[in-house]
Coordinates of C-alpha atoms in Angstrom, one line a residue:
M1 CA 138.9 78.4 133.0
E2 CA 141.4 80.9 134.5
V3 CA 140.3 83.5 137.0
V4 CA 141.8 86.4 139.0
A5 CA 140.7 86.4 142.6
T6 CA 141.1 89.3 145.0
G7 CA 140.7 89.0 148.8
K8 CA 142.4 88.7 152.3
L9 CA 145.0 86.1 153.1
T10 CA 145.4 84.8 156.7
T11 CA 147.9 82.2 158.1
F12 CA 147.7 79.7 160.9
G13 CA 150.7 79.9 163.2
G14 CA 153.0 76.9 163.4
Q15 CA 150.9 75.0 160.8
S16 CA 152.0 76.5 157.4
K17 CA 148.4 76.8 156.4
Y18 CA 146.9 79.7 154.6
Q19 CA 143.3 80.9 154.2
M20 CA 142.0 83.3 151.6
V21 CA 138.7 85.2 151.9
I22 CA 137.8 86.1 148.3
E23 CA 136.1 89.5 147.8
D24 CA 136.1 89.6 144.0
I25 CA 136.7 87.2 141.1
A26 CA 137.1 87.8 137.4
P27 CA 137.9 85.7 134.4
A28 CA 141.5 85.7 133.1
G29 CA 143.0 84.5 129.9
M30 CA 140.6 82.2 128.0
G31 CA 137.9 82.9 130.5
A32 CA 138.1 86.7 129.8
L33 CA 137.7 86.1 126.1
M34 CA 134.7 83.9 126.6
A35 CA 133.1 86.5 129.0
M36 CA 133.7 89.2 126.4
L37 CA 132.2 87.0 123.7
E38 CA 129.1 86.3 125.7
K39 CA 128.6 90.0 126.5
R40 CA 129.0 90.9 122.8
K41 CA 126.7 88.1 121.7
A42 CA 124.0 89.3 124.2
A43 CA 124.2 92.9 122.9
L44 CA 123.8 91.8 119.2
A45 CA 121.0 89.5 120.1
A46 CA 119.2 92.3 121.9
E47 CA 119.3 94.3 118.7
G48 CA 117.6 91.5 116.8
L49 CA 120.6 90.6 114.5
F50 CA 120.1 86.9 115.2
A51 CA 116.4 86.9 114.5
P52 CA 115.4 84.2 112.0
E53 CA 112.9 86.5 110.2
R54 CA 115.7 88.8 109.0
K55 CA 117.7 86.0 107.3
C56 CA 117.5 85.7 103.5
E57 CA 116.8 82.5 101.5
L58 CA 119.8 81.2 99.5
P59 CA 119.4 81.3 95.7
Y60 CA 118.8 77.8 94.3
L61 CA 121.4 78.1 91.5
P62 CA 123.6 81.3 91.8
E63 CA 125.4 82.5 88.7
V64 CA 128.3 84.0 90.5
I65 CA 129.6 83.0 94.0
G66 CA 131.9 85.4 96.0
V67 CA 134.3 83.6 98.4
I68 CA 136.0 85.5 101.2
T69 CA 139.0 83.5 102.5
S70 CA 142.7 83.1 102.3
P71 CA 143.9 82.8 98.7
S72 CA 146.3 80.0 99.7
G73 CA 145.5 76.9 101.7
A74 CA 143.2 74.0 101.6
V75 CA 140.0 75.9 102.2
I76 CA 139.8 77.6 98.8
R77 CA 140.9 74.4 97.1
D78 CA 138.2 72.4 98.8
I79 CA 135.5 74.9 97.9
L80 CA 136.5 75.1 94.2
H81 CA 136.9 71.4 94.0
R82 CA 133.5 70.8 95.5
L83 CA 131.8 73.4 93.3
R84 CA 133.4 71.8 90.2
D85 CA 132.2 68.4 91.2
R86 CA 128.6 69.4 92.0
F87 CA 127.8 72.3 89.6
P88 CA 130.5 74.5 88.1
R89 CA 129.8 78.2 88.7
K90 CA 131.7 81.5 88.3
V91 CA 133.7 82.2 91.5
L92 CA 135.1 85.6 92.6
I93 CA 137.8 85.3 95.4
W94 CA 138.4 88.2 97.7
P95 CA 141.7 87.4 99.5
V96 CA 141.8 88.3 103.2
A97 CA 143.8 87.4 106.3
V98 CA 141.9 84.8 108.2
Q99 CA 143.6 85.4 111.6
G100 CA 145.5 88.1 113.4
K101 CA 144.8 91.8 113.7
Q102 CA 144.1 92.4 110.0
C103 CA 141.5 89.6 109.9
A104 CA 138.4 91.5 111.1
P105 CA 138.9 94.8 109.0
E106 CA 139.8 92.9 105.9
V107 CA 136.8 90.5 106.1
T108 CA 134.5 93.5 106.8
R109 CA 135.8 95.4 103.7
A110 CA 135.4 92.3 101.6
I111 CA 131.7 91.8 102.6
E112 CA 131.0 95.5 102.1
G113 CA 133.0 95.5 98.8
F114 CA 131.0 92.7 97.3
N115 CA 127.7 94.4 98.3
A116 CA 128.9 97.7 96.7
M117 CA 129.4 96.1 93.3
T118 CA 127.0 97.3 90.6
P119 CA 124.9 94.6 88.9
G120 CA 125.7 94.3 85.2
G121 CA 129.1 96.0 85.7
A122 CA 132.4 94.9 84.2
L123 CA 132.9 92.6 87.2
P124 CA 129.7 90.6 87.9
R125 CA 128.1 91.1 91.3
P126 CA 127.9 87.8 93.3
D127 CA 124.5 86.2 94.0
L128 CA 125.9 84.4 97.1
L129 CA 128.8 85.0 99.5
I130 CA 130.8 82.4 101.4
V131 CA 133.0 83.4 104.3
A132 CA 135.3 80.5 105.0
R133 CA 138.3 79.5 107.2
G134 CA 139.7 76.2 108.5
G135 CA 139.7 75.1 112.1
G136 CA 141.9 76.6 114.9
S137 CA 142.0 77.8 118.4
I138 CA 139.7 80.5 119.8
E139 CA 142.5 83.0 119.4
D140 CA 142.9 82.0 115.8
L141 CA 139.2 82.4 115.1
W142 CA 138.7 85.5 117.2
G143 CA 138.7 87.8 114.1
F144 CA 135.3 86.4 113.2
N145 CA 134.0 87.3 116.7
E146 CA 134.6 91.0 116.2
E147 CA 131.6 93.2 116.2
I148 CA 132.4 94.9 112.9
V149 CA 132.5 91.6 111.1
A150 CA 129.1 90.5 112.6
R151 CA 127.5 93.8 111.7
A152 CA 128.8 93.7 108.1
A153 CA 127.4 90.2 107.7
A154 CA 124.1 91.2 109.1
A155 CA 123.9 94.3 106.8
S156 CA 124.7 92.3 103.7
D157 CA 122.1 92.4 100.9
I158 CA 123.7 89.4 99.3
P159 CA 122.8 86.0 101.1
L160 CA 125.8 84.9 103.1
I161 CA 127.0 81.4 104.2
S162 CA 129.5 81.3 107.1
A163 CA 131.9 78.4 107.2
V164 CA 134.4 79.2 109.9
G165 CA 136.3 76.4 111.7
H166 CA 135.0 72.9 112.2
E167 CA 131.5 71.8 113.2
T168 CA 132.3 72.3 117.0
D169 CA 133.6 75.9 116.4
T170 CA 131.0 78.7 116.6
T171 CA 131.7 82.4 116.1
L172 CA 129.5 85.5 116.0
I173 CA 129.4 85.6 112.2
D174 CA 127.6 82.1 112.4
Y175 CA 124.7 83.7 114.3
V176 CA 124.2 86.6 111.9
S177 CA 124.8 84.8 108.6
D178 CA 121.9 83.6 106.6
R179 CA 123.1 80.0 106.7
R180 CA 125.9 78.3 108.7
A181 CA 127.9 75.4 107.2
P182 CA 130.0 73.2 109.5
T183 CA 132.9 73.1 107.1
P184 CA 134.0 75.0 103.9
T185 CA 133.2 71.9 101.9
A186 CA 129.7 71.8 103.3
A187 CA 129.3 75.5 102.4
A188 CA 130.0 74.6 98.7
E189 CA 127.4 71.9 98.9
L190 CA 124.8 74.4 100.3
A191 CA 125.6 76.9 97.6
V192 CA 124.8 74.7 94.5
P193 CA 122.8 71.5 93.8
V194 CA 124.3 68.4 92.3
R195 CA 124.3 68.9 88.5
S196 CA 124.0 65.2 87.7
E197 CA 121.1 64.8 90.1
L198 CA 119.4 67.9 88.7
L199 CA 119.8 66.6 85.1
A200 CA 118.5 63.3 86.2
W201 CA 115.5 65.0 87.8
V202 CA 114.9 67.0 84.7
E203 CA 115.1 63.9 82.5
E204 CA 112.7 62.1 84.8
Q205 CA 110.2 65.0 84.7
G206 CA 110.5 65.0 80.9
A207 CA 109.8 61.3 80.7
R208 CA 106.8 61.7 83.1
L209 CA 105.5 64.5 80.9
T210 CA 106.0 62.4 77.8
R211 CA 104.2 59.5 79.3
A212 CA 101.4 61.7 80.5
A213 CA 101.0 63.3 77.1
T214 CA 101.1 60.0 75.3
G215 CA 98.5 58.5 77.7
A216 CA 96.2 61.5 77.3
V217 CA 96.4 61.3 73.5
D218 CA 95.7 57.6 73.5
M219 CA 92.8 58.1 75.8
R220 CA 91.3 60.8 73.6
K221 CA 91.9 58.6 70.5
Q222 CA 89.9 55.8 72.2
R223 CA 87.2 58.2 73.2
L224 CA 87.0 59.5 69.6
R225 CA 86.7 55.9 68.3
D226 CA 83.9 55.2 70.8
L227 CA 82.0 58.3 69.7
S228 CA 82.5 57.6 66.0
R229 CA 80.7 54.3 66.3
A230 CA 77.5 56.1 67.4
L231 CA 77.6 58.4 64.3
P232 CA 75.5 57.4 61.2
K233 CA 77.3 56.6 58.0
P234 CA 77.8 59.5 55.5
E235 CA 75.7 57.6 52.8
S236 CA 72.7 57.4 55.1
L237 CA 72.9 61.1 55.9
L238 CA 72.6 61.9 52.2
D239 CA 69.7 59.6 51.3
T240 CA 66.9 61.8 52.5
P241 CA 68.2 65.0 50.9
R242 CA 68.8 63.2 47.7
Q243 CA 65.2 61.9 47.6
R244 CA 63.9 65.5 48.2
L245 CA 66.0 66.8 45.4
D246 CA 64.7 64.1 43.0
R247 CA 61.1 65.0 43.8
A248 CA 61.7 68.7 43.4
T249 CA 63.4 68.1 40.0
E250 CA 60.3 66.2 38.8
R251 CA 58.0 69.1 39.8
L252 CA 60.1 71.9 38.5
P253 CA 59.0 72.0 34.7
A254 CA 55.3 72.0 35.6
A255 CA 55.8 74.7 38.2
L256 CA 57.6 76.9 35.7
T257 CA 54.9 76.5 33.1
R258 CA 52.1 77.5 35.6
A259 CA 54.1 80.5 36.7
A260 CA 54.6 81.7 33.2
Q261 CA 50.9 81.4 32.5
V262 CA 50.0 83.5 35.6
K263 CA 52.4 86.2 34.6
R264 CA 51.1 86.3 31.1
L265 CA 47.5 86.7 32.3
R266 CA 48.4 89.6 34.6
L267 CA 50.3 91.3 31.8
S268 CA 47.2 91.2 29.5
E269 CA 45.0 92.6 32.3
V270 CA 47.4 95.5 32.9
S271 CA 48.1 96.3 29.3
G272 CA 44.6 97.8 28.8
S273 CA 45.3 100.5 31.4
L274 CA 48.5 101.6 29.6
R275 CA 46.7 102.9 26.5
P276 CA 47.3 106.7 25.6
A277 CA 43.6 107.7 26.0
T278 CA 43.5 106.1 29.4
L279 CA 46.8 107.8 30.5
M280 CA 45.5 111.3 29.2
R281 CA 42.2 110.9 31.2
R282 CA 44.2 110.2 34.3
V283 CA 46.4 113.3 33.7
D284 CA 43.3 115.5 33.2
E285 CA 41.8 114.2 36.5
A286 CA 45.0 115.0 38.4
R287 CA 45.2 118.5 36.8
A288 CA 41.6 119.2 37.9
R289 CA 42.4 118.2 41.5
L290 CA 45.5 120.4 41.5
A291 CA 43.5 123.5 40.2
D292 CA 40.9 123.0 42.9
R293 CA 43.5 122.9 45.7
A294 CA 45.2 126.0 44.1
A295 CA 41.9 127.9 44.3
R296 CA 41.6 127.1 48.0
L297 CA 45.0 128.8 48.5
N298 CA 43.6 132.2 47.3
S299 CA 45.4 135.1 49.1
E300 CA 42.1 136.9 49.8
L301 CA 40.7 133.9 51.5
L302 CA 43.9 133.5 53.6
T303 CA 43.7 137.2 54.6
R304 CA 40.1 136.9 55.9
D305 CA 41.0 133.8 57.8
V306 CA 44.0 135.5 59.5
N307 CA 42.0 138.6 60.4
R308 CA 39.3 136.4 62.0
K309 CA 41.8 134.6 64.1
R310 CA 43.5 137.9 65.1
D311 CA 40.2 139.3 66.4
A312 CA 39.5 136.2 68.4
F313 CA 43.0 136.4 69.9
E314 CA 42.5 140.1 70.9
Q315 CA 39.2 139.3 72.6
I316 CA 40.9 136.5 74.7
S317 CA 43.8 138.8 75.6
A318 CA 41.4 141.6 76.8
R319 CA 39.5 139.1 79.0
L320 CA 42.7 137.8 80.5
S321 CA 43.9 141.4 81.2
R322 CA 40.7 142.3 83.1
V323 CA 40.8 139.1 85.1
A324 CA 44.5 139.7 86.0
K325 CA 43.9 143.3 87.1
G326 CA 41.0 142.3 89.3
Q327 CA 43.1 139.7 91.1
V328 CA 46.0 142.1 91.6
Q329 CA 43.7 144.8 93.0
G330 CA 42.1 142.2 95.4
W331 CA 45.5 141.2 96.7
A332 CA 46.5 144.8 97.2
N333 CA 43.3 145.5 99.2
R334 CA 44.0 142.5 101.4
L335 CA 47.6 143.5 102.0
Q336 CA 46.5 147.0 103.1
A337 CA 43.9 145.5 105.5
L338 CA 46.6 143.2 107.0
E339 CA 48.9 146.3 107.5
R340 CA 46.1 148.1 109.4
I341 CA 45.7 145.0 111.6
R342 CA 49.4 144.9 112.3
Q343 CA 49.5 148.5 113.4
T344 CA 46.6 148.0 115.8
L345 CA 48.4 145.0 117.3
G346 CA 51.7 146.9 118.1
Y347 CA 52.6 147.8 121.6
K348 CA 52.4 151.5 120.7
E349 CA 48.7 151.2 120.3
T350 CA 48.6 149.5 123.7
L351 CA 50.4 152.5 125.3
N352 CA 47.8 154.9 123.7
R353 CA 45.1 153.0 125.6
G354 CA 46.7 154.0 129.0
Y355 CA 49.3 151.2 129.5
A356 CA 53.0 151.6 130.2
V357 CA 56.2 149.5 129.7
V358 CA 58.6 149.1 132.6
R359 CA 62.3 148.5 131.9
G360 CA 65.0 147.6 134.4
D361 CA 68.6 148.0 133.4
G362 CA 67.5 148.1 129.8
D363 CA 65.4 144.9 129.9
V364 CA 61.6 144.7 130.1
V365 CA 60.4 144.0 133.7
T366 CA 57.3 141.8 134.1
T367 CA 57.4 141.0 137.9
A368 CA 57.8 143.0 141.1
K369 CA 60.7 140.8 142.1
A370 CA 62.6 141.7 139.0
A371 CA 61.8 145.4 139.6
K372 CA 63.4 145.2 143.1
K373 CA 66.6 143.7 141.7
A374 CA 67.0 146.4 139.0
A375 CA 69.4 149.3 139.8
S376 CA 67.3 151.7 137.8
L377 CA 63.9 151.6 136.3
E378 CA 62.5 153.3 133.2
I379 CA 58.8 153.7 132.4
E380 CA 57.6 154.2 128.9
F381 CA 54.3 156.0 128.3
A382 CA 52.6 156.8 125.0
D383 CA 54.0 160.4 125.1
G384 CA 57.5 159.6 126.4
R385 CA 59.7 157.8 129.0
Y386 CA 60.4 158.5 132.7
A387 CA 63.3 157.3 134.8
V388 CA 62.9 156.1 138.4
G389 CA 65.6 155.3 141.0
A390 CA 68.6 156.9 142.7
K391 CA 70.9 156.3 139.8
A392 CA 68.4 157.0 137.2
A393 CA 68.8 160.2 135.1
P394 CA 65.7 161.6 133.5
R395 CA 65.6 160.8 129.8
K396 CA 64.2 163.0 127.2
A397 CA 60.9 161.9 125.8
K398 CA 61.3 160.2 122.5
P399 CA 59.0 161.6 119.8
K400 CA 56.3 159.2 118.7
E401 CA 57.3 157.4 115.6
T402 CA 54.8 157.7 112.7
P403 CA 54.9 154.6 110.5
P404 CA 55.7 155.6 106.9
D405 CA 53.0 155.3 104.3
Q406 CA 53.5 152.0 102.6
G407 CA 51.9 153.1 99.4
S408 CA 50.6 150.9 96.6
L409 CA 52.5 147.8 95.6
F410 CA 51.1 148.0 92.1

């Protein structure tokens, strides 16, 4: 690590020896770059860009993979070759400079450009991004330590794999990416599963499913055979109903003969009542009952009945009216008596008996102590009021109020 030291230099006479008292020391060259990287790394970590909870899960089998790297060189060939061997997928390549001054801005634009693509557009939007570069010195890889690259990778909505340098090389984009691969080839292996292994797994699962289904069917067949042994034979199930049918068939002719005889006897009994003379007699009886009921509905009889009920109703109404008037008059007399009692209990009646009301500063005074504290006193008699005190001004007697006549409520 190179440093720049600042201080005081002293010499020892005749000995060609020098002594330096260092007052300040700072990194230089490679050391300065590492110090800058550590400072930048601490600032991004403080913002939470390295937090594990903000990293996205990689899709199991992406349809489209976006690769950000140099279009020429071994890196892109290794990635494409590995993807073709494991599980061929559609690949979109965004060519960028992977070192030098143009590296950081071009990588940043590539990440942002892939994220800005519209799903379902003419050019399919990637489901996964790979930022890759081969190994090199720290100066060669410095473009991936720039803050704009780290922030673009952290803000990417598309899951991102960083594969910059070899396994021993670590850049800022490795800390903010969703997954770090030690090499570009390893990034391709993280991006997709092995197709042959996946097909073998699917075939194995299919075979297991077939074996499970076959075993379940065989087990149910055996269960069905076991249950069928406990069932009776079809012939034995029909023996009893067949016997009942035979007995019923034997009894049917005799039962039909008896039923016909009973019906014939009932018909002969009823036929006598269906003769014309009998029917005419029944009609005459019904006509007589109808005439009797019509006589009962005579209008004169109905009028007398209505008049009788109207007289009874008027008598009941008169009695109710007398009772109601008596109750109302009683309530009115009671109310007038209560009003007279209320008037005798008022304080005006008390004043008429020789008493007086003392007020101090407008409030009623009930004690001598309160009277001393009042600035002015006023005494109310039955025939007027009188003011007492230095500040009191004589008040004109208020005429006695005569309560208005309440009158009758009814």
